[in-house]
GROMACS .gro file of C-alpha atoms in nm:
model
  499
    1MET     CA    1   0.102  -1.578  -3.220
    2SER     CA    2   0.187  -1.320  -3.481
    3THR     CA    3   0.120  -0.958  -3.405
    4THR     CA    4   0.188  -0.649  -3.606
    5GLU     CA    5   0.233  -0.281  -3.547
    6THR     CA    6  -0.074  -0.118  -3.398
    7THR     CA    7  -0.134   0.216  -3.563
    8PRO     CA    8  -0.315   0.511  -3.410
    9ALA     CA    9  -0.604   0.449  -3.641
   10GLN     CA   10  -0.641   0.095  -3.510
   11ALA     CA   11  -0.650   0.196  -3.146
   12GLY     CA   12  -0.984   0.307  -3.001
   13GLY     CA   13  -1.002   0.667  -2.883
   14ARG     CA   14  -1.077   0.604  -2.518
   15ARG     CA   15  -0.898   0.271  -2.508
   16LYS     CA   16  -0.561   0.413  -2.608
   17TRP     CA   17  -0.576   0.675  -2.334
   18LEU     CA   18  -0.658   0.398  -2.087
   19ALA     CA   19  -0.361   0.198  -2.219
   20LEU     CA   20  -0.144   0.505  -2.169
   21GLY     CA   21  -0.261   0.522  -1.810
   22VAL     CA   22  -0.153   0.162  -1.753
   23VAL     CA   23   0.202   0.205  -1.886
   24LEU     CA   24   0.238   0.538  -1.706
   25PHE     CA   25   0.141   0.359  -1.385
   26ALA     CA   26   0.443   0.133  -1.435
   27ALA     CA   27   0.661   0.435  -1.507
   28PHE     CA   28   0.530   0.577  -1.181
   29LEU     CA   29   0.635   0.258  -1.000
   30ASP     CA   30   0.984   0.277  -1.149
   31ASN     CA   31   1.026   0.644  -1.057
   32VAL     CA   32   0.895   0.590  -0.706
   33ASP     CA   33   1.134   0.302  -0.649
   34SER     CA   34   1.435   0.505  -0.759
   35THR     CA   35   1.348   0.804  -0.541
   36ILE     CA   36   1.204   0.617  -0.243
   37VAL     CA   37   1.541   0.462  -0.164
   38THR     CA   38   1.737   0.787  -0.139
   39VAL     CA   39   1.563   0.913   0.175
   40ALA     CA   40   1.583   0.570   0.341
   41LEU     CA   41   1.953   0.505   0.272
   42PRO     CA   42   2.083   0.617   0.615
   43SER     CA   43   1.833   0.386   0.789
   44ILE     CA   44   1.924   0.096   0.558
   45GLN     CA   45   2.293   0.145   0.633
   46ASP     CA   46   2.231   0.149   1.008
   47ASP     CA   47   2.006  -0.160   1.008
   48LEU     CA   48   2.220  -0.379   0.783
   49GLY     CA   49   2.555  -0.248   0.903
   50ALA     CA   50   2.635  -0.141   0.550
   51ASP     CA   51   2.903   0.105   0.441
   52PHE     CA   52   2.877   0.392   0.194
   53ALA     CA   53   2.973   0.158  -0.090
   54THR     CA   54   2.660  -0.047  -0.026
   55ALA     CA   55   2.453   0.270  -0.007
   56GLN     CA   56   2.592   0.384  -0.339
   57TRP     CA   57   2.531   0.042  -0.497
   58THR     CA   58   2.175   0.038  -0.365
   59LEU     CA   59   2.109   0.358  -0.559
   60ALA     CA   60   2.349   0.347  -0.855
   61GLY     CA   61   2.349  -0.034  -0.895
   62TYR     CA   62   1.987  -0.006  -1.001
   63ALA     CA   63   2.093   0.251  -1.260
   64LEU     CA   64   2.377   0.022  -1.377
   65ALA     CA   65   2.152  -0.278  -1.442
   66PHE     CA   66   1.885  -0.053  -1.589
   67ALA     CA   67   2.130   0.105  -1.833
   68VAL     CA   68   2.296  -0.223  -1.937
   69PHE     CA   69   1.968  -0.388  -2.041
   70LEU     CA   70   1.755  -0.092  -2.153
   71ILE     CA   71   1.851  -0.109  -2.520
   72THR     CA   72   1.796  -0.486  -2.523
   73GLY     CA   73   1.463  -0.445  -2.343
   74GLY     CA   74   1.345  -0.191  -2.597
   75ARG     CA   75   1.436  -0.409  -2.892
   76LEU     CA   76   1.283  -0.719  -2.731
   77GLY     CA   77   0.957  -0.527  -2.716
   78ASP     CA   78   0.986  -0.445  -3.086
   79ILE     CA   79   1.044  -0.812  -3.168
   80TYR     CA   80   0.830  -1.017  -2.930
   81GLY     CA   81   0.557  -0.770  -2.845
   82ARG     CA   82   0.552  -0.466  -2.621
   83LYS     CA   83   0.261  -0.585  -2.412
   84ARG     CA   84   0.430  -0.919  -2.347
   85LEU     CA   85   0.758  -0.758  -2.243
   86PHE     CA   86   0.579  -0.497  -2.036
   87ILE     CA   87   0.392  -0.757  -1.831
   88ALA     CA   88   0.704  -0.972  -1.790
   89GLY     CA   89   0.895  -0.669  -1.667
   90VAL     CA   90   0.629  -0.573  -1.412
   91VAL     CA   91   0.609  -0.930  -1.277
   92GLY     CA   92   0.987  -0.953  -1.245
   93PHE     CA   93   1.008  -0.606  -1.090
   94THR     CA   94   0.753  -0.704  -0.826
   95LEU     CA   95   0.938  -1.028  -0.739
   96ALA     CA   96   1.269  -0.841  -0.716
   97SER     CA   97   1.103  -0.593  -0.480
   98VAL     CA   98   1.015  -0.885  -0.252
   99VAL     CA   99   1.383  -0.990  -0.249
  100CYS     CA  100   1.484  -0.637  -0.147
  101GLY     CA  101   1.215  -0.624   0.120
  102VAL     CA  102   1.325  -0.944   0.294
  103ALA     CA  103   1.701  -0.892   0.249
  104ALA     CA  104   1.899  -0.988   0.558
  105SER     CA  105   2.236  -0.869   0.431
  106PRO     CA  106   2.373  -0.584   0.219
  107GLU     CA  107   2.469  -0.831  -0.055
  108VAL     CA  108   2.113  -0.963  -0.092
  109LEU     CA  109   1.974  -0.610  -0.098
  110VAL     CA  110   2.214  -0.502  -0.373
  111GLY     CA  111   2.133  -0.820  -0.567
  112GLY     CA  112   1.763  -0.744  -0.543
  113ARG     CA  113   1.822  -0.387  -0.661
  114LEU     CA  114   2.020  -0.513  -0.960
  115ALA     CA  115   1.733  -0.750  -1.043
  116GLN     CA  116   1.488  -0.459  -1.014
  117GLY     CA  117   1.699  -0.266  -1.262
  118VAL     CA  118   1.698  -0.552  -1.513
  119MET     CA  119   1.321  -0.596  -1.489
  120ALA     CA  120   1.261  -0.221  -1.513
  121ALA     CA  121   1.469  -0.228  -1.833
  122LEU     CA  122   1.209  -0.465  -1.980
  123MET     CA  123   0.904  -0.257  -1.889
  124VAL     CA  124   1.014   0.109  -1.907
  125PRO     CA  125   1.111   0.127  -2.280
  126GLN     CA  126   0.766   0.000  -2.365
  127VAL     CA  127   0.614   0.319  -2.216
  128MET     CA  128   0.763   0.546  -2.482
  129SER     CA  129   0.705   0.279  -2.748
  130VAL     CA  130   0.334   0.262  -2.665
  131ILE     CA  131   0.309   0.641  -2.694
  132MET     CA  132   0.493   0.645  -3.026
  133THR     CA  133   0.302   0.357  -3.186
  134THR     CA  134  -0.047   0.413  -3.043
  135PHE     CA  135  -0.085   0.790  -3.077
  136ASP     CA  136  -0.071   1.028  -3.369
  137GLN     CA  137   0.240   1.247  -3.361
  138LYS     CA  138   0.024   1.553  -3.299
  139GLU     CA  139  -0.081   1.390  -2.970
  140TRP     CA  140   0.273   1.308  -2.859
  141VAL     CA  141   0.332   1.634  -2.676
  142MET     CA  142   0.018   1.578  -2.468
  143ALA     CA  143   0.111   1.215  -2.399
  144PHE     CA  144   0.471   1.298  -2.311
  145SER     CA  145   0.353   1.586  -2.093
  146MET     CA  146   0.126   1.344  -1.908
  147MET     CA  147   0.428   1.119  -1.865
  148GLY     CA  148   0.619   1.415  -1.720
  149ALA     CA  149   0.336   1.482  -1.477
  150VAL     CA  150   0.328   1.119  -1.366
  151LEU     CA  151   0.705   1.115  -1.318
  152GLY     CA  152   0.669   1.433  -1.117
  153LEU     CA  153   0.404   1.262  -0.905
  154GLY     CA  154   0.646   0.973  -0.861
  155GLY     CA  155   0.902   1.224  -0.745
  156VAL     CA  156   0.653   1.350  -0.486
  157SER     CA  157   0.537   1.006  -0.377
  158GLY     CA  158   0.883   0.845  -0.363
  159PRO     CA  159   1.045   1.066  -0.098
  160LEU     CA  160   0.720   1.099   0.096
  161LEU     CA  161   0.662   0.724   0.104
  162GLY     CA  162   1.027   0.659   0.181
  163GLY     CA  163   1.028   0.899   0.473
  164ALA     CA  164   0.684   0.805   0.605
  165LEU     CA  165   0.726   0.428   0.581
  166THR     CA  166   1.073   0.440   0.736
  167ASP     CA  167   0.975   0.663   1.027
  168LEU     CA  168   0.634   0.506   1.095
  169ASP     CA  169   0.781   0.153   1.107
  170LEU     CA  170   0.455  -0.007   0.994
  171PHE     CA  171   0.415  -0.363   1.123
  172GLY     CA  172   0.774  -0.342   1.244
  173LEU     CA  173   0.899  -0.348   0.885
  174GLY     CA  174   1.089  -0.017   0.896
  175TRP     CA  175   1.263   0.059   0.566
  176ARG     CA  176   1.162  -0.280   0.423
  177ALA     CA  177   0.811  -0.148   0.363
  178ILE     CA  178   0.944   0.080   0.086
  179PHE     CA  179   1.003  -0.230  -0.126
  180LEU     CA  180   0.717  -0.453  -0.010
  181ILE     CA  181   0.463  -0.184  -0.097
  182ASN     CA  182   0.534  -0.265  -0.463
  183ILE     CA  183   0.353  -0.600  -0.432
  184PRO     CA  184  -0.009  -0.472  -0.453
  185PHE     CA  185   0.092  -0.206  -0.706
  186GLY     CA  186   0.262  -0.466  -0.927
  187VAL     CA  187  -0.035  -0.702  -0.915
  188LEU     CA  188  -0.269  -0.417  -1.012
  189ALA     CA  189  -0.044  -0.309  -1.301
  190VAL     CA  190  -0.031  -0.664  -1.443
  191ALA     CA  191  -0.408  -0.706  -1.420
  192LEU     CA  192  -0.476  -0.374  -1.594
  193ALA     CA  193  -0.217  -0.439  -1.866
  194ALA     CA  194  -0.360  -0.783  -1.943
  195TRP     CA  195  -0.704  -0.628  -1.973
  196CYS     CA  196  -0.657  -0.317  -2.186
  197LEU     CA  197  -0.304  -0.284  -2.324
  198PRO     CA  198  -0.295  -0.351  -2.702
  199GLU     CA  199  -0.023  -0.578  -2.832
  200SER     CA  200   0.214  -0.438  -3.092
  201ARG     CA  201   0.551  -0.520  -3.238
  202SER     CA  202   0.766  -0.411  -3.530
  203GLU     CA  203   0.712  -0.600  -3.852
  204GLN     CA  204   1.076  -0.543  -3.951
  205ALA     CA  205   1.256  -0.662  -3.635
  206THR     CA  206   1.239  -1.039  -3.685
  207ARG     CA  207   1.502  -1.166  -3.438
  208LEU     CA  208   1.724  -1.050  -3.158
  209ASP     CA  209   2.077  -0.937  -3.240
  210ILE     CA  210   2.261  -1.158  -2.987
  211PRO     CA  211   2.618  -1.044  -3.077
  212GLY     CA  212   2.496  -0.684  -3.049
  213VAL     CA  213   2.346  -0.755  -2.705
  214VAL     CA  214   2.675  -0.903  -2.584
  215LEU     CA  215   2.888  -0.619  -2.718
  216VAL     CA  216   2.670  -0.335  -2.590
  217SER     CA  217   2.626  -0.503  -2.249
  218LEU     CA  218   3.003  -0.549  -2.205
  219ALA     CA  219   3.061  -0.189  -2.315
  220ALA     CA  220   2.798  -0.060  -2.071
  221ILE     CA  221   2.943  -0.260  -1.782
  222GLY     CA  222   3.294  -0.144  -1.868
  223LEU     CA  223   3.183   0.217  -1.858
  224MET     CA  224   2.933   0.204  -1.570
  225PHE     CA  225   3.105  -0.021  -1.315
  226PRO     CA  226   3.402   0.213  -1.259
  227LEU     CA  227   3.168   0.510  -1.231
  228VAL     CA  228   2.965   0.335  -0.962
  229GLN     CA  229   3.249   0.177  -0.765
  230GLY     CA  230   3.556   0.385  -0.848
  231ARG     CA  231   3.554   0.614  -0.545
  232GLU     CA  232   3.511   0.329  -0.297
  233GLN     CA  233   3.806   0.140  -0.451
  234GLY     CA  234   4.032   0.446  -0.463
  235TRP     CA  235   4.030   0.455  -0.845
  236PRO     CA  236   4.288   0.182  -0.911
  237ALA     CA  237   4.450   0.172  -1.255
  238TRP     CA  238   4.251  -0.132  -1.366
  239MET     CA  239   3.928   0.070  -1.347
  240PHE     CA  240   4.059   0.322  -1.600
  241VAL     CA  241   4.164   0.028  -1.818
  242MET     CA  242   3.812  -0.113  -1.782
  243MET     CA  243   3.661   0.216  -1.895
  244GLY     CA  244   3.897   0.226  -2.191
  245VAL     CA  245   3.795  -0.125  -2.291
  246GLY     CA  246   3.429  -0.027  -2.258
  247LEU     CA  247   3.481   0.268  -2.492
  248ALA     CA  248   3.682   0.053  -2.735
  249LEU     CA  249   3.404  -0.205  -2.754
  250LEU     CA  250   3.175   0.061  -2.898
  251VAL     CA  251   3.381   0.051  -3.218
  252PRO     CA  252   3.316  -0.315  -3.308
  253PHE     CA  253   2.959  -0.270  -3.183
  254ALA     CA  254   2.902   0.018  -3.430
  255PHE     CA  255   3.064  -0.181  -3.712
  256HIS     CA  256   2.850  -0.485  -3.634
  257GLN     CA  257   2.532  -0.274  -3.622
  258ARG     CA  258   2.601  -0.128  -3.967
  259ARG     CA  259   2.657  -0.476  -4.114
  260ARG     CA  260   2.350  -0.619  -3.941
  261HIS     CA  261   2.129  -0.333  -4.051
  262ALA     CA  262   2.248  -0.356  -4.411
  263ARG     CA  263   2.193  -0.733  -4.414
  264ASP     CA  264   1.842  -0.772  -4.270
  265ALA     CA  265   1.754  -0.452  -4.078
  266SER     CA  266   1.761  -0.639  -3.745
  267ALA     CA  267   2.032  -0.437  -3.570
  268LEU     CA  268   1.989  -0.388  -3.196
  269VAL     CA  269   2.049  -0.014  -3.242
  270PRO     CA  270   1.965   0.088  -3.601
  271PRO     CA  271   2.248   0.313  -3.728
  272THR     CA  272   1.985   0.527  -3.897
  273LEU     CA  273   1.888   0.662  -3.553
  274PHE     CA  274   2.213   0.855  -3.532
  275LYS     CA  275   2.162   1.010  -3.874
  276LEU     CA  276   1.879   1.205  -3.713
  277ARG     CA  277   2.017   1.529  -3.571
  278SER     CA  278   1.726   1.555  -3.331
  279PHE     CA  279   1.805   1.213  -3.186
  280THR     CA  280   2.183   1.246  -3.163
  281ALA     CA  281   2.199   1.598  -3.020
  282GLY     CA  282   1.896   1.552  -2.798
  283ALA     CA  283   2.021   1.224  -2.651
  284PHE     CA  284   2.354   1.381  -2.555
  285VAL     CA  285   2.185   1.682  -2.394
  286VAL     CA  286   1.947   1.456  -2.199
  287MET     CA  287   2.239   1.245  -2.071
  288LEU     CA  288   2.424   1.556  -1.956
  289ALA     CA  289   2.118   1.705  -1.787
  290PHE     CA  290   2.043   1.392  -1.586
  291SER     CA  291   2.401   1.373  -1.463
  292GLY     CA  292   2.317   1.686  -1.266
  293ILE     CA  293   1.960   1.614  -1.156
  294THR     CA  294   1.986   1.288  -0.958
  295SER     CA  295   2.319   1.374  -0.801
  296PHE     CA  296   2.175   1.707  -0.682
  297PHE     CA  297   1.926   1.525  -0.459
  298LEU     CA  298   2.175   1.266  -0.341
  299VAL     CA  299   2.393   1.544  -0.201
  300LEU     CA  300   2.101   1.723  -0.037
  301THR     CA  301   1.967   1.401   0.118
  302TYR     CA  302   2.293   1.331   0.300
  303GLN     CA  303   2.330   1.696   0.395
  304MET     CA  304   1.981   1.712   0.545
  305GLN     CA  305   1.992   1.380   0.732
  306LEU     CA  306   2.356   1.338   0.832
  307GLY     CA  307   2.472   1.700   0.826
  308LEU     CA  308   2.166   1.875   0.968
  309GLY     CA  309   2.023   1.578   1.157
  310TRP     CA  310   1.677   1.600   1.000
  311SER     CA  311   1.445   1.299   1.006
  312ALA     CA  312   1.361   1.100   0.695
  313ILE     CA  313   1.006   1.234   0.683
  314ARG     CA  314   1.122   1.595   0.721
  315THR     CA  315   1.370   1.543   0.440
  316ALA     CA  316   1.096   1.394   0.225
  317LEU     CA  317   0.857   1.682   0.289
  318VAL     CA  318   1.123   1.934   0.189
  319THR     CA  319   1.205   1.737  -0.128
  320VAL     CA  320   0.840   1.755  -0.238
  321ALA     CA  321   0.907   2.114  -0.346
  322PHE     CA  322   1.095   1.987  -0.654
  323PRO     CA  323   0.811   1.791  -0.822
  324ILE     CA  324   0.566   2.064  -0.720
  325GLY     CA  325   0.778   2.300  -0.928
  326ILE     CA  326   0.772   2.056  -1.220
  327THR     CA  327   0.393   2.028  -1.204
  328ALA     CA  328   0.357   2.407  -1.197
  329THR     CA  329   0.547   2.471  -1.520
  330PHE     CA  330   0.526   2.163  -1.742
  331GLN     CA  331   0.184   2.283  -1.863
  332ILE     CA  332   0.351   2.596  -2.001
  333ALA     CA  333   0.602   2.381  -2.186
  334TRP     CA  334   0.322   2.164  -2.321
  335ARG     CA  335   0.134   2.466  -2.458
  336LYS     CA  336   0.420   2.674  -2.596
  337GLY     CA  337   0.725   2.451  -2.623
  338THR     CA  338   0.656   2.263  -2.946
  339ALA     CA  339   0.741   2.561  -3.163
  340ASN     CA  340   1.007   2.700  -2.926
  341GLY     CA  341   1.184   2.388  -2.803
  342ARG     CA  342   1.538   2.524  -2.787
  343ALA     CA  343   1.428   2.837  -2.603
  344PHE     CA  344   1.239   2.635  -2.342
  345VAL     CA  345   1.530   2.396  -2.282
  346ALA     CA  346   1.769   2.689  -2.244
  347LEU     CA  347   1.529   2.874  -2.013
  348GLY     CA  348   1.455   2.567  -1.803
  349THR     CA  349   1.816   2.466  -1.746
  350THR     CA  350   1.911   2.827  -1.670
  351VAL     CA  351   1.642   2.837  -1.401
  352MET     CA  352   1.774   2.505  -1.265
  353ALA     CA  353   2.123   2.654  -1.247
  354LEU     CA  354   1.987   2.957  -1.060
  355GLY     CA  355   1.812   2.730  -0.809
  356THR     CA  356   2.135   2.537  -0.753
  357LEU     CA  357   2.330   2.861  -0.705
  358LEU     CA  358   2.068   2.970  -0.451
  359MET     CA  359   2.124   2.645  -0.259
  360ILE     CA  360   2.500   2.703  -0.266
  361LEU     CA  361   2.451   3.057  -0.133
  362LEU     CA  362   2.218   2.942   0.145
  363THR     CA  363   2.455   2.664   0.250
  364LYS     CA  364   2.756   2.897   0.255
  365THR     CA  365   2.585   3.176   0.446
  366GLN     CA  366   2.352   2.982   0.677
  367GLY     CA  367   2.550   2.663   0.731
  368ALA     CA  368   2.385   2.436   0.987
  369ASP     CA  369   2.124   2.707   1.057
  370VAL     CA  370   1.960   2.674   0.714
  371THR     CA  371   1.584   2.624   0.749
  372TRP     CA  372   1.355   2.378   0.578
  373LEU     CA  373   1.175   2.667   0.408
  374GLN     CA  374   1.499   2.794   0.254
  375VAL     CA  375   1.597   2.450   0.122
  376ALA     CA  376   1.245   2.391  -0.012
  377GLY     CA  377   1.257   2.728  -0.187
  378ALA     CA  378   1.579   2.640  -0.370
  379GLU     CA  379   1.441   2.298  -0.468
  380LEU     CA  380   1.121   2.462  -0.592
  381VAL     CA  381   1.322   2.684  -0.827
  382VAL     CA  382   1.508   2.380  -0.965
  383GLY     CA  383   1.174   2.203  -1.016
  384LEU     CA  384   1.027   2.502  -1.201
  385GLY     CA  385   1.319   2.486  -1.444
  386MET     CA  386   1.287   2.110  -1.486
  387GLY     CA  387   0.919   2.144  -1.573
  388LEU     CA  388   0.999   2.394  -1.847
  389CYS     CA  389   1.244   2.170  -2.030
  390SER     CA  390   1.178   1.801  -1.956
  391PRO     CA  391   0.865   1.749  -2.175
  392ILE     CA  392   1.031   1.926  -2.468
  393LEU     CA  393   1.354   1.725  -2.449
  394THR     CA  394   1.169   1.394  -2.479
  395ASN     CA  395   0.970   1.515  -2.777
  396VAL     CA  396   1.282   1.652  -2.948
  397VAL     CA  397   1.481   1.331  -2.906
  398LEU     CA  398   1.213   1.087  -3.025
  399GLY     CA  399   1.011   1.309  -3.257
  400ASP     CA  400   1.176   1.187  -3.580
  401VAL     CA  401   1.228   0.820  -3.484
  402PRO     CA  402   1.029   0.583  -3.713
  403GLN     CA  403   0.771   0.364  -3.541
  404GLN     CA  404   0.947   0.037  -3.623
  405ASP     CA  405   1.247   0.157  -3.418
  406ALA     CA  406   1.044   0.299  -3.130
  407GLY     CA  407   1.167   0.043  -2.877
  408ALA     CA  408   1.531   0.074  -2.979
  409GLY     CA  409   1.517   0.454  -2.977
  410SER     CA  410   1.353   0.479  -2.636
  411GLY     CA  411   1.592   0.215  -2.501
  412VAL     CA  412   1.894   0.416  -2.616
  413VAL     CA  413   1.758   0.739  -2.466
  414ASN     CA  414   1.676   0.573  -2.134
  415ALA     CA  415   2.018   0.403  -2.127
  416LEU     CA  416   2.191   0.737  -2.177
  417ILE     CA  417   1.978   0.888  -1.901
  418GLN     CA  418   2.092   0.613  -1.665
  419PHE     CA  419   2.453   0.649  -1.775
  420GLY     CA  420   2.432   1.021  -1.707
  421THR     CA  421   2.274   0.949  -1.368
  422ALA     CA  422   2.551   0.707  -1.268
  423ALA     CA  423   2.821   0.943  -1.395
  424GLY     CA  424   2.676   1.230  -1.196
  425ILE     CA  425   2.651   1.019  -0.880
  426ALA     CA  426   3.013   0.908  -0.926
  427VAL     CA  427   3.143   1.263  -0.971
  428VAL     CA  428   2.957   1.414  -0.677
  429GLY     CA  429   3.040   1.109  -0.466
  430VAL     CA  430   3.412   1.170  -0.514
  431ILE     CA  431   3.376   1.538  -0.423
  432PHE     CA  432   3.117   1.518  -0.146
  433PHE     CA  433   3.237   1.219   0.055
  434SER     CA  434   3.600   1.324   0.040
  435LEU     CA  435   3.514   1.672   0.173
  436SER     CA  436   3.261   1.560   0.435
  437GLY     CA  437   3.489   1.300   0.594
  438SER     CA  438   3.717   1.352   0.890
  439GLY     CA  439   3.863   1.700   0.923
  440PRO     CA  440   3.846   2.020   1.124
  441GLY     CA  441   3.512   2.152   1.241
  442SER     CA  442   3.191   1.984   1.346
  443THR     CA  443   3.004   1.730   1.136
  444ALA     CA  444   2.744   1.993   1.042
  445GLU     CA  445   3.016   2.236   0.929
  446ARG     CA  446   3.196   1.974   0.722
  447PHE     CA  447   2.876   1.861   0.552
  448SER     CA  448   2.772   2.219   0.477
  449ASP     CA  449   3.109   2.302   0.324
  450ALA     CA  450   3.104   1.977   0.122
  451THR     CA  451   2.750   2.047  -0.002
  452ALA     CA  452   2.835   2.399  -0.118
  453ALA     CA  453   3.149   2.281  -0.301
  454THR     CA  454   2.984   1.979  -0.463
  455LEU     CA  455   2.681   2.164  -0.597
  456TRP     CA  456   2.908   2.370  -0.824
  457TYR     CA  457   2.925   2.059  -1.042
  458ASN     CA  458   2.546   2.052  -1.074
  459ALA     CA  459   2.522   2.424  -1.147
  460GLY     CA  460   2.794   2.389  -1.412
  461VAL     CA  461   2.612   2.100  -1.580
  462PHE     CA  462   2.287   2.296  -1.605
  463VAL     CA  463   2.468   2.598  -1.750
  464LEU     CA  464   2.646   2.375  -2.004
  465VAL     CA  465   2.318   2.221  -2.116
  466ALA     CA  466   2.175   2.570  -2.168
  467LEU     CA  467   2.478   2.664  -2.379
  468LEU     CA  468   2.440   2.349  -2.591
  469THR     CA  469   2.077   2.407  -2.682
  470PRO     CA  470   2.167   2.563  -3.023
  471LEU     CA  471   2.269   2.210  -3.125
  472LEU     CA  472   1.909   2.097  -3.091
  473PRO     CA  473   1.679   2.124  -3.393
  474ALA     CA  474   1.455   2.428  -3.402
  475GLY     CA  475   1.097   2.365  -3.302
  476LYS     CA  476   0.840   2.351  -3.575
  477LYS     CA  477   0.481   2.459  -3.553
  478THR     CA  478   0.246   2.180  -3.651
  479ASP     CA  479  -0.108   2.220  -3.772
  480SER     CA  480  -0.233   2.065  -3.451
  481ASP     CA  481  -0.050   2.289  -3.209
  482ALA     CA  482  -0.329   2.540  -3.181
  483GLY     CA  483  -0.590   2.265  -3.184
  484ALA     CA  484  -0.417   2.077  -2.905
  485GLU     CA  485  -0.487   2.361  -2.669
  486ARG     CA  486  -0.855   2.349  -2.764
  487GLN     CA  487  -0.877   1.972  -2.717
  488ALA     CA  488  -0.779   1.973  -2.352
  489ASP     CA  489  -0.676   2.196  -2.073
  490PRO     CA  490  -0.416   2.022  -1.853
  491ALA     CA  491  -0.507   2.255  -1.571
  492ASP     CA  492  -0.848   2.094  -1.531
  493GLY     CA  493  -0.705   1.742  -1.543
  494ARG     CA  494  -0.910   1.628  -1.845
  495VAL     CA  495  -0.765   1.410  -2.120
  496PRO     CA  496  -0.872   1.467  -2.481
  497THR     CA  497  -1.073   1.189  -2.635
  498PRO     CA  498  -1.002   1.184  -3.008
  499ALA     CA  499  -1.280   1.077  -3.237
   0.00000   0.00000   0.00000
């Protein structure tokens, strides 16, 4: 069946907001599944007899598979239909969750997580693509802000569900419930998508660039595998060679993309994307920022559970402060950030750096006596900063991308986010686990010292992002900016219904 690009004018007013709700529900599932695992990792290790390498692969292996196939998943949506790829991704994600939930060995669990990452790479790029192809550009900030709110809700729900399901041991499932809970959610998402999600695809992307898929996948594996596994293997020489090969493969990939684009405009990653300053600079800044965000919570999770001896549910309740902070400030970014994007990104990342420095100070001065209220306060500050900059970054990166390249553009951005996530986890893993291992002092003292030392990386990343914001394009006031505030007030939870 032939389908063409669905324009904003073709999509019904209420129907397109309902379609947005469906794809955001899947984004919620993805975000929950990435955060729900972090709190449960110590319990998973204990039950399966797994080592820290397995724990790291359970978290970062998902990011590896996600990053390797994101660009391909985005382009597949452009070619074969975003609705079709979205539903296929949700179905596969649900089945992979079942594999994780029944895993009897660390190897099966990691395999299931890798499969989850691949399936998520099919469905997640379609979220941004649906926003870009179904809504007018003047509505993007509202739609992306709603996406930020949903991801923040996923951040709340993930740790809470992870802690609650692990500690409550429902039906004797223990940590397995954190994966099996995806079954009813996945079924609901598929049913809703089949009912109301409009089909769309790019008229220009006629076939998949197979050589491009192979080259970019090999390059991604060459770069990501050492980052995920390097510390556990002691960084042997062959891993640095592997990273070098991964970087080198980007050269023939770029050459092939230029030839493919010039021949029939079917390149996996259109070279024209990187002629857009907003896309190139914004993508790099996003990658750098996410190298500090995920790793920040990985460090705190191990500090709270293994260093301080807190339960999974207590850890989850403390972690809720971060998405609460996001929810509190993203509305400000939505209202004022369009015309002042660089200022908001700089302000937000500066606040995140201050929150990280506060956590370092508390850990150094309080040690094992740090209270849950103090940790929650530091996480709240980081969340406030994240809420100020995250909606603006997404809009800056994708704002100038043409609709026919929506899937490819969102796939590249998401892949860079995952690469940044894996790189950050690798860096803090080297620092944190080497400092928290055997040595003088009690376990609590070693973990506190390791936490304080490691978080300097995260603070440095946030400061660097703030310093790089002049590279981003200046915000521009659109005719709809003032009207957007009149159409809806995010504080009252209502969504505008365009005529």
